[in-house]
Amino acid sequence: VIGESADNDYTPEQKKKKVPNSSTNSYFNSDDGDHDGIYELPNFDDISSLEEQYVTVNKPVDFVNIENTPGKFALSVHKNNVNTYILFLLLVNNKTLLNYLAYIKVEVMKISDVQQQILDQLSNIDAQRQYSNISTMLSEEIDYFVSTWPISTQCQLDDLENRLQNEDGFKNKVVNELIRVGGKTLKDMIYKIMRKVLTDTILKEFTYFGLRNKNNFSILLLNKAIFDAIRKSKFKNSTDEEIIAIIGKWLTTSKSRLEKKNVTAQ
């Protein structure tokens, strides 16, 4: 009877369940012991960096147990220090986040440097290509002006007129070449231009307006190019009459200049 009474009063001790903490994947005991609910931190690879971070944050955290195993360790803390524990986790996670951000920043800077190098190389290639094209164009222009001018035949003059009419940009090149001739006076500049472009052999076949059964110089595109060159020079305020008179005088005296050259040559 005594045994039966004792058996009836006996209540088996129930195992305390561990309740998972979903936010940290930690566990605490539901009983009240010396350590009111043991929380376990996530695993970390570097114990020294964690301790250093902890010491600078909050000293009251109670390190009940540190288990150092290869590749991980666990830290236990009292339940009454939950706020400190949460702050500690946030700071550790923030440090990890900052490390990742610093790494990303370095990688982005590397990518930016590589992109800048590529852009610089493309810019250099483009500049070299443009320089090559300009050099080729200048070379062709110089060859043309040096090898063709002064013009001595009607065929060469016709070729110049065709290029002035049909080639885009060629007129501007001719005008710029004429501007470079320069001169102290308007008369000096026009005479130097005429001497540079045309020989007396071809000029003696022209008068400015085509009088006396001569060819009409005023209708040539070359004549217009001469006007444009003067308008872009320091003599830009000169009148059309002044320019026409000087060109006309040079044309009418071409025959006498040619005769003098022939006499000198003999």
Short mmCIF file of N, CA and C in Angstrom, two decimals, residues 96-259:
data_model
loop_
_atom_site.label_atom_id
_atom_site.label_comp_id
_atom_site.label_asym_id
_atom_site.label_seq_id
_atom_site.Cartn_x
_atom_site.Cartn_y
_atom_site.Cartn_z
N THR A 96 30.81 43.03 -40.77
CA THR A 96 30.88 42.15 -41.94
C THR A 96 30.36 42.86 -43.19
N LEU A 97 29.25 43.59 -43.01
CA LEU A 97 28.68 44.33 -44.13
C LEU A 97 29.64 45.39 -44.64
N LEU A 98 30.27 46.10 -43.69
CA LEU A 98 31.24 47.13 -44.08
C LEU A 98 32.42 46.52 -44.83
N ASN A 99 32.84 45.34 -44.39
CA ASN A 99 33.94 44.66 -45.08
C ASN A 99 33.55 44.32 -46.52
N TYR A 100 32.31 43.82 -46.68
CA TYR A 100 31.83 43.52 -48.03
C TYR A 100 31.73 44.78 -48.88
N LEU A 101 31.22 45.87 -48.28
CA LEU A 101 31.11 47.13 -49.01
C LEU A 101 32.48 47.65 -49.43
N ALA A 102 33.45 47.53 -48.51
CA ALA A 102 34.81 47.96 -48.84
C ALA A 102 35.38 47.13 -49.99
N TYR A 103 35.11 45.82 -49.95
CA TYR A 103 35.58 44.94 -51.03
C TYR A 103 34.94 45.32 -52.36
N ILE A 104 33.61 45.55 -52.32
CA ILE A 104 32.90 45.94 -53.54
C ILE A 104 33.44 47.26 -54.08
N LYS A 105 33.72 48.21 -53.17
CA LYS A 105 34.25 49.50 -53.59
C LYS A 105 35.57 49.35 -54.32
N VAL A 106 36.44 48.50 -53.77
CA VAL A 106 37.75 48.26 -54.40
C VAL A 106 37.57 47.65 -55.78
N GLU A 107 36.66 46.67 -55.89
CA GLU A 107 36.43 46.02 -57.18
C GLU A 107 35.86 46.99 -58.21
N VAL A 108 34.93 47.85 -57.74
CA VAL A 108 34.35 48.84 -58.65
C VAL A 108 35.42 49.81 -59.14
N MET A 109 36.33 50.21 -58.23
CA MET A 109 37.42 51.11 -58.62
C MET A 109 38.33 50.44 -59.64
N LYS A 110 38.58 49.14 -59.46
CA LYS A 110 39.41 48.42 -60.43
C LYS A 110 38.73 48.40 -61.80
N ILE A 111 37.42 48.10 -61.80
CA ILE A 111 36.68 48.09 -63.06
C ILE A 111 36.70 49.46 -63.72
N SER A 112 36.53 50.51 -62.89
CA SER A 112 36.55 51.88 -63.41
C SER A 112 37.91 52.21 -64.03
N ASP A 113 38.99 51.76 -63.37
CA ASP A 113 40.33 52.02 -63.91
C ASP A 113 40.52 51.31 -65.26
N VAL A 114 40.04 50.07 -65.34
CA VAL A 114 40.17 49.32 -66.59
C VAL A 114 39.37 50.00 -67.70
N GLN A 115 38.16 50.46 -67.37
CA GLN A 115 37.34 51.16 -68.36
C GLN A 115 38.03 52.42 -68.85
N GLN A 116 38.65 53.17 -67.91
CA GLN A 116 39.34 54.39 -68.29
C GLN A 116 40.52 54.09 -69.20
N GLN A 117 41.24 53.00 -68.90
CA GLN A 117 42.36 52.60 -69.76
C GLN A 117 41.87 52.26 -71.17
N ILE A 118 40.74 51.56 -71.23
CA ILE A 118 40.17 51.21 -72.54
C ILE A 118 39.76 52.46 -73.31
N LEU A 119 39.11 53.41 -72.59
CA LEU A 119 38.70 54.66 -73.23
C LEU A 119 39.91 55.45 -73.72
N ASP A 120 40.98 55.48 -72.91
CA ASP A 120 42.19 56.19 -73.32
C ASP A 120 42.79 55.56 -74.57
N GLN A 121 42.82 54.23 -74.59
CA GLN A 121 43.38 53.55 -75.76
C GLN A 121 42.53 53.81 -77.01
N LEU A 122 41.20 53.77 -76.85
CA LEU A 122 40.32 54.06 -77.99
C LEU A 122 40.50 55.50 -78.46
N SER A 123 40.66 56.41 -77.48
CA SER A 123 40.87 57.82 -77.84
C SER A 123 42.18 58.00 -78.60
N ASN A 124 43.23 57.30 -78.15
CA ASN A 124 44.51 57.39 -78.84
C ASN A 124 44.43 56.82 -80.25
N ILE A 125 43.71 55.70 -80.38
CA ILE A 125 43.55 55.09 -81.70
C ILE A 125 42.80 56.03 -82.63
N ASP A 126 41.72 56.65 -82.09
CA ASP A 126 40.93 57.58 -82.90
C ASP A 126 41.76 58.80 -83.29
N ALA A 127 42.55 59.31 -82.33
CA ALA A 127 43.39 60.48 -82.62
C ALA A 127 44.43 60.15 -83.68
N GLN A 128 45.03 58.96 -83.57
CA GLN A 128 46.02 58.55 -84.57
C GLN A 128 45.39 58.40 -85.95
N ARG A 129 44.16 57.85 -85.97
CA ARG A 129 43.47 57.69 -87.25
C ARG A 129 43.17 59.05 -87.88
N GLN A 130 42.66 59.98 -87.04
CA GLN A 130 42.36 61.32 -87.54
C GLN A 130 43.62 62.02 -88.02
N TYR A 131 44.70 61.87 -87.22
CA TYR A 131 45.97 62.49 -87.61
C TYR A 131 46.46 61.92 -88.93
N SER A 132 46.30 60.61 -89.08
CA SER A 132 46.73 59.97 -90.33
C SER A 132 45.92 60.47 -91.51
N ASN A 133 44.58 60.60 -91.30
CA ASN A 133 43.73 61.10 -92.38
C ASN A 133 44.07 62.53 -92.75
N ILE A 134 44.28 63.37 -91.71
CA ILE A 134 44.62 64.77 -91.95
C ILE A 134 45.97 64.88 -92.66
N SER A 135 46.92 64.06 -92.20
CA SER A 135 48.25 64.09 -92.82
C SER A 135 48.16 63.70 -94.29
N THR A 136 47.33 62.67 -94.56
CA THR A 136 47.16 62.24 -95.95
C THR A 136 46.53 63.34 -96.79
N MET A 137 45.49 63.99 -96.23
CA MET A 137 44.82 65.06 -96.96
C MET A 137 45.76 66.24 -97.20
N LEU A 138 46.50 66.61 -96.14
CA LEU A 138 47.44 67.73 -96.29
C LEU A 138 48.52 67.40 -97.31
N SER A 139 48.96 66.13 -97.26
CA SER A 139 49.99 65.72 -98.21
C SER A 139 49.47 65.82 -99.64
N GLU A 140 48.21 65.37 -99.83
CA GLU A 140 47.63 65.44 -101.17
C GLU A 140 47.46 66.89 -101.62
N GLU A 141 47.03 67.76 -100.69
CA GLU A 141 46.85 69.17 -101.03
C GLU A 141 48.18 69.82 -101.38
N ILE A 142 49.18 69.56 -100.55
CA ILE A 142 50.50 70.15 -100.80
C ILE A 142 51.04 69.66 -102.14
N ASP A 143 50.88 68.35 -102.39
CA ASP A 143 51.34 67.80 -103.67
C ASP A 143 50.64 68.49 -104.83
N TYR A 144 49.33 68.73 -104.67
CA TYR A 144 48.59 69.35 -105.76
C TYR A 144 49.06 70.78 -105.99
N PHE A 145 49.13 71.58 -104.92
CA PHE A 145 49.49 72.99 -105.07
C PHE A 145 50.94 73.15 -105.56
N VAL A 146 51.82 72.25 -105.05
CA VAL A 146 53.23 72.36 -105.43
C VAL A 146 53.45 71.87 -106.86
N SER A 147 52.82 70.74 -107.19
CA SER A 147 53.09 70.12 -108.50
C SER A 147 52.31 70.78 -109.64
N THR A 148 51.15 71.36 -109.32
CA THR A 148 50.29 71.90 -110.39
C THR A 148 50.42 73.40 -110.57
N TRP A 149 50.58 74.12 -109.49
CA TRP A 149 50.68 75.58 -109.58
C TRP A 149 52.11 76.02 -109.85
N PRO A 150 52.37 77.03 -110.61
CA PRO A 150 51.39 77.81 -111.36
C PRO A 150 50.91 77.07 -112.62
N ILE A 151 49.65 77.28 -112.94
CA ILE A 151 49.02 76.64 -114.10
C ILE A 151 49.51 77.31 -115.39
N SER A 152 49.86 76.48 -116.37
CA SER A 152 50.40 77.03 -117.62
C SER A 152 49.62 76.62 -118.86
N THR A 153 48.63 75.71 -118.69
CA THR A 153 47.86 75.25 -119.86
C THR A 153 46.36 75.37 -119.57
N GLN A 154 45.58 75.41 -120.64
CA GLN A 154 44.13 75.48 -120.50
C GLN A 154 43.58 74.20 -119.88
N CYS A 155 44.23 73.07 -120.16
CA CYS A 155 43.78 71.79 -119.60
C CYS A 155 43.91 71.79 -118.08
N GLN A 156 45.00 72.31 -117.57
CA GLN A 156 45.20 72.38 -116.11
C GLN A 156 44.19 73.33 -115.47
N LEU A 157 43.91 74.44 -116.16
CA LEU A 157 42.93 75.39 -115.65
C LEU A 157 41.54 74.77 -115.61
N ASP A 158 41.19 74.00 -116.64
CA ASP A 158 39.89 73.33 -116.66
C ASP A 158 39.78 72.31 -115.51
N ASP A 159 40.88 71.63 -115.24
CA ASP A 159 40.88 70.66 -114.14
C ASP A 159 40.65 71.37 -112.80
N LEU A 160 41.31 72.51 -112.61
CA LEU A 160 41.11 73.29 -111.38
C LEU A 160 39.66 73.74 -111.25
N GLU A 161 39.08 74.21 -112.34
CA GLU A 161 37.69 74.66 -112.32
C GLU A 161 36.73 73.52 -111.99
N ASN A 162 36.99 72.34 -112.54
CA ASN A 162 36.14 71.18 -112.26
C ASN A 162 36.21 70.78 -110.79
N ARG A 163 37.40 70.82 -110.23
CA ARG A 163 37.55 70.47 -108.82
C ARG A 163 36.88 71.50 -107.92
N LEU A 164 37.00 72.76 -108.28
CA LEU A 164 36.34 73.81 -107.49
C LEU A 164 34.82 73.66 -107.52
N GLN A 165 34.30 73.17 -108.62
CA GLN A 165 32.86 73.04 -108.77
C GLN A 165 32.31 71.76 -108.15
N ASN A 166 33.07 70.67 -108.24
CA ASN A 166 32.52 69.36 -107.89
C ASN A 166 33.02 68.76 -106.58
N GLU A 167 34.19 69.14 -106.13
CA GLU A 167 34.75 68.53 -104.92
C GLU A 167 34.36 69.32 -103.68
N ASP A 168 33.70 68.64 -102.74
CA ASP A 168 33.31 69.29 -101.50
C ASP A 168 34.55 69.69 -100.70
N GLY A 169 34.58 70.92 -100.28
CA GLY A 169 35.68 71.38 -99.44
C GLY A 169 36.92 71.83 -100.19
N PHE A 170 37.00 71.54 -101.47
CA PHE A 170 38.21 71.90 -102.21
C PHE A 170 38.35 73.42 -102.35
N LYS A 171 37.23 74.10 -102.53
CA LYS A 171 37.28 75.55 -102.66
C LYS A 171 37.86 76.19 -101.40
N ASN A 172 37.44 75.70 -100.23
CA ASN A 172 37.98 76.24 -98.98
C ASN A 172 39.48 76.02 -98.88
N LYS A 173 39.95 74.87 -99.35
CA LYS A 173 41.38 74.60 -99.33
C LYS A 173 42.14 75.57 -100.23
N VAL A 174 41.56 75.85 -101.39
CA VAL A 174 42.19 76.80 -102.31
C VAL A 174 42.21 78.19 -101.70
N VAL A 175 41.08 78.60 -101.12
CA VAL A 175 41.00 79.93 -100.50
C VAL A 175 42.02 80.07 -99.38
N ASN A 176 42.13 79.05 -98.54
CA ASN A 176 43.10 79.10 -97.44
C ASN A 176 44.53 79.18 -97.96
N GLU A 177 44.79 78.46 -99.04
CA GLU A 177 46.12 78.51 -99.64
C GLU A 177 46.41 79.91 -100.18
N LEU A 178 45.43 80.57 -100.76
CA LEU A 178 45.61 81.92 -101.29
C LEU A 178 45.79 82.94 -100.16
N ILE A 179 45.08 82.73 -99.05
CA ILE A 179 45.22 83.65 -97.91
C ILE A 179 46.64 83.63 -97.37
N ARG A 180 47.26 82.45 -97.37
CA ARG A 180 48.62 82.33 -96.82
C ARG A 180 49.65 83.11 -97.63
N VAL A 181 49.29 83.47 -98.84
CA VAL A 181 50.23 84.25 -99.66
C VAL A 181 50.53 85.58 -99.00
N GLY A 182 49.47 86.25 -98.52
CA GLY A 182 49.66 87.53 -97.84
C GLY A 182 50.14 88.64 -98.77
N GLY A 183 50.53 89.74 -98.16
CA GLY A 183 51.02 90.89 -98.92
C GLY A 183 50.96 92.16 -98.09
N LYS A 184 51.85 93.11 -98.39
CA LYS A 184 51.89 94.36 -97.64
C LYS A 184 50.72 95.27 -98.01
N THR A 185 50.31 95.21 -99.27
CA THR A 185 49.19 96.01 -99.76
C THR A 185 48.23 95.11 -100.52
N LEU A 186 47.05 95.64 -100.83
CA LEU A 186 46.09 94.88 -101.61
C LEU A 186 46.67 94.51 -102.97
N LYS A 187 47.31 95.46 -103.62
CA LYS A 187 47.92 95.21 -104.92
C LYS A 187 49.00 94.15 -104.83
N ASP A 188 49.82 94.24 -103.79
CA ASP A 188 50.90 93.26 -103.59
C ASP A 188 50.32 91.86 -103.40
N MET A 189 49.26 91.74 -102.61
CA MET A 189 48.64 90.42 -102.35
C MET A 189 48.06 89.83 -103.63
N ILE A 190 47.33 90.63 -104.41
CA ILE A 190 46.71 90.12 -105.64
C ILE A 190 47.77 89.71 -106.65
N TYR A 191 48.80 90.51 -106.80
CA TYR A 191 49.86 90.16 -107.74
C TYR A 191 50.56 88.87 -107.33
N LYS A 192 50.79 88.69 -106.03
CA LYS A 192 51.44 87.46 -105.55
C LYS A 192 50.54 86.24 -105.78
N ILE A 193 49.23 86.42 -105.60
CA ILE A 193 48.29 85.32 -105.85
C ILE A 193 48.29 84.94 -107.33
N MET A 194 48.19 85.94 -108.19
CA MET A 194 48.15 85.67 -109.63
C MET A 194 49.43 84.99 -110.08
N ARG A 195 50.55 85.44 -109.54
CA ARG A 195 51.84 84.85 -109.91
C ARG A 195 51.95 83.42 -109.41
N LYS A 196 51.37 83.13 -108.24
CA LYS A 196 51.43 81.80 -107.65
C LYS A 196 50.57 80.79 -108.40
N VAL A 197 49.40 81.24 -108.88
CA VAL A 197 48.43 80.30 -109.45
C VAL A 197 48.57 80.15 -110.96
N LEU A 198 48.83 81.23 -111.68
CA LEU A 198 48.78 81.22 -113.15
C LEU A 198 50.05 81.81 -113.76
N THR A 199 50.51 81.18 -114.82
CA THR A 199 51.66 81.73 -115.56
C THR A 199 51.17 82.74 -116.59
N ASP A 200 52.08 83.55 -117.04
CA ASP A 200 51.72 84.55 -118.07
C ASP A 200 51.31 83.87 -119.37
N THR A 201 51.77 82.66 -119.59
CA THR A 201 51.41 81.93 -120.81
C THR A 201 49.91 81.73 -120.92
N ILE A 202 49.26 81.39 -119.81
CA ILE A 202 47.80 81.21 -119.83
C ILE A 202 47.07 82.52 -119.62
N LEU A 203 47.69 83.45 -118.87
CA LEU A 203 47.02 84.72 -118.56
C LEU A 203 46.86 85.61 -119.80
N LYS A 204 47.78 85.50 -120.74
CA LYS A 204 47.72 86.37 -121.92
C LYS A 204 46.50 86.08 -122.80
N GLU A 205 45.83 84.96 -122.51
CA GLU A 205 44.63 84.61 -123.26
C GLU A 205 43.36 85.20 -122.63
N PHE A 206 43.53 85.95 -121.52
CA PHE A 206 42.37 86.47 -120.79
C PHE A 206 42.41 87.99 -120.66
N THR A 207 41.21 88.57 -120.61
CA THR A 207 41.01 89.89 -120.02
C THR A 207 39.93 89.70 -118.96
N TYR A 208 39.77 90.69 -118.10
CA TYR A 208 38.87 90.45 -116.96
C TYR A 208 37.43 90.19 -117.40
N PHE A 209 36.94 90.96 -118.36
CA PHE A 209 35.56 90.77 -118.82
C PHE A 209 35.47 90.12 -120.21
N GLY A 210 36.58 89.63 -120.75
CA GLY A 210 36.57 88.93 -122.03
C GLY A 210 36.54 89.84 -123.24
N LEU A 211 37.05 91.07 -123.10
CA LEU A 211 37.08 92.00 -124.23
C LEU A 211 38.22 91.65 -125.18
N ARG A 212 38.14 92.24 -126.40
CA ARG A 212 39.17 92.05 -127.44
C ARG A 212 39.35 90.57 -127.78
N ASN A 213 38.24 89.86 -127.85
CA ASN A 213 38.24 88.45 -128.24
C ASN A 213 39.10 87.57 -127.32
N LYS A 214 39.16 87.94 -126.08
CA LYS A 214 39.91 87.15 -125.10
C LYS A 214 38.92 86.35 -124.24
N ASN A 215 39.46 85.42 -123.50
CA ASN A 215 38.63 84.65 -122.56
C ASN A 215 38.23 85.51 -121.36
N ASN A 216 37.07 85.22 -120.80
CA ASN A 216 36.52 86.01 -119.70
C ASN A 216 37.00 85.46 -118.35
N PHE A 217 37.86 86.22 -117.69
CA PHE A 217 38.41 85.78 -116.41
C PHE A 217 37.37 85.89 -115.28
N SER A 218 36.45 86.82 -115.38
CA SER A 218 35.51 87.09 -114.29
C SER A 218 34.55 85.94 -114.03
N ILE A 219 34.35 85.06 -115.03
CA ILE A 219 33.40 83.96 -114.85
C ILE A 219 34.05 82.72 -114.25
N LEU A 220 35.36 82.76 -114.05
CA LEU A 220 36.06 81.61 -113.49
C LEU A 220 35.76 81.48 -111.99
N LEU A 221 35.66 80.23 -111.54
CA LEU A 221 35.51 79.99 -110.10
C LEU A 221 36.79 80.39 -109.36
N LEU A 222 37.91 80.34 -110.05
CA LEU A 222 39.16 80.80 -109.46
C LEU A 222 39.08 82.28 -109.11
N ASN A 223 38.44 83.05 -109.96
CA ASN A 223 38.27 84.48 -109.68
C ASN A 223 37.48 84.70 -108.39
N LYS A 224 36.42 83.90 -108.21
CA LYS A 224 35.63 84.00 -106.98
C LYS A 224 36.45 83.59 -105.77
N ALA A 225 37.30 82.57 -105.93
CA ALA A 225 38.15 82.13 -104.82
C ALA A 225 39.13 83.24 -104.42
N ILE A 226 39.63 83.98 -105.41
CA ILE A 226 40.52 85.11 -105.11
C ILE A 226 39.78 86.18 -104.30
N PHE A 227 38.55 86.49 -104.70
CA PHE A 227 37.73 87.45 -103.95
C PHE A 227 37.51 86.98 -102.51
N ASP A 228 37.18 85.69 -102.35
CA ASP A 228 36.94 85.15 -101.00
C ASP A 228 38.19 85.23 -100.13
N ALA A 229 39.34 84.97 -100.74
CA ALA A 229 40.59 85.04 -99.98
C ALA A 229 40.85 86.47 -99.51
N ILE A 230 40.61 87.44 -100.37
CA ILE A 230 40.82 88.85 -99.99
C ILE A 230 39.83 89.26 -98.91
N ARG A 231 38.57 88.79 -98.99
CA ARG A 231 37.56 89.13 -97.98
C ARG A 231 37.90 88.54 -96.61
N LYS A 232 38.72 87.52 -96.58
CA LYS A 232 39.11 86.91 -95.31
C LYS A 232 40.49 87.39 -94.84
N SER A 233 41.08 88.30 -95.58
CA SER A 233 42.39 88.83 -95.22
C SER A 233 42.24 90.20 -94.54
N LYS A 234 43.37 90.84 -94.27
CA LYS A 234 43.32 92.17 -93.65
C LYS A 234 42.82 93.24 -94.61
N PHE A 235 42.66 92.86 -95.89
CA PHE A 235 42.15 93.81 -96.90
C PHE A 235 40.66 93.55 -97.19
N LYS A 236 39.95 93.01 -96.21
CA LYS A 236 38.55 92.61 -96.40
C LYS A 236 37.63 93.80 -96.72
N ASN A 237 38.05 95.02 -96.38
CA ASN A 237 37.20 96.20 -96.64
C ASN A 237 37.41 96.80 -98.03
N SER A 238 38.24 96.16 -98.81
CA SER A 238 38.49 96.66 -100.17
C SER A 238 37.23 96.51 -101.03
N THR A 239 37.03 97.43 -101.95
CA THR A 239 35.85 97.38 -102.83
C THR A 239 36.08 96.43 -103.99
N ASP A 240 34.98 95.99 -104.59
CA ASP A 240 35.08 95.11 -105.76
C ASP A 240 35.81 95.81 -106.90
N GLU A 241 35.57 97.12 -107.06
CA GLU A 241 36.21 97.87 -108.15
C GLU A 241 37.72 97.88 -107.99
N GLU A 242 38.19 98.01 -106.76
CA GLU A 242 39.64 98.01 -106.52
C GLU A 242 40.24 96.66 -106.89
N ILE A 243 39.59 95.60 -106.47
CA ILE A 243 40.09 94.25 -106.75
C ILE A 243 40.07 93.97 -108.25
N ILE A 244 38.96 94.31 -108.91
CA ILE A 244 38.84 94.07 -110.36
C ILE A 244 39.90 94.85 -111.13
N ALA A 245 40.14 96.09 -110.74
CA ALA A 245 41.12 96.92 -111.45
C ALA A 245 42.51 96.32 -111.36
N ILE A 246 42.88 95.81 -110.18
CA ILE A 246 44.23 95.24 -109.99
C ILE A 246 44.37 93.95 -110.78
N ILE A 247 43.35 93.07 -110.72
CA ILE A 247 43.41 91.82 -111.48
C ILE A 247 43.46 92.11 -112.99
N GLY A 248 42.61 93.05 -113.42
CA GLY A 248 42.57 93.41 -114.85
C GLY A 248 43.91 93.94 -115.33
N LYS A 249 44.56 94.77 -114.50
CA LYS A 249 45.87 95.31 -114.88
C LYS A 249 46.90 94.19 -115.03
N TRP A 250 46.86 93.22 -114.11
CA TRP A 250 47.80 92.10 -114.19
C TRP A 250 47.56 91.27 -115.45
N LEU A 251 46.32 91.10 -115.83
CA LEU A 251 46.00 90.32 -117.04
C LEU A 251 46.48 91.03 -118.31
N THR A 252 46.24 92.31 -118.40
CA THR A 252 46.61 93.05 -119.63
C THR A 252 48.11 93.21 -119.78
N THR A 253 48.85 93.12 -118.70
CA THR A 253 50.31 93.27 -118.79
C THR A 253 51.02 91.92 -118.88
N SER A 254 50.26 90.84 -118.95
CA SER A 254 50.87 89.50 -118.98
C SER A 254 51.69 89.29 -120.26
N LYS A 255 51.21 89.83 -121.38
CA LYS A 255 51.93 89.64 -122.65
C LYS A 255 53.29 90.31 -122.62
N SER A 256 53.34 91.52 -122.09
CA SER A 256 54.62 92.24 -122.04
C SER A 256 55.59 91.55 -121.09
N ARG A 257 55.10 91.02 -119.97
CA ARG A 257 55.98 90.30 -119.03
C ARG A 257 56.54 89.05 -119.69
N LEU A 258 55.71 88.38 -120.45
CA LEU A 258 56.15 87.16 -121.13
C LEU A 258 57.22 87.48 -122.16
N GLU A 259 57.06 88.58 -122.89
CA GLU A 259 58.05 88.98 -123.89
C GLU A 259 59.38 89.32 -123.23
#
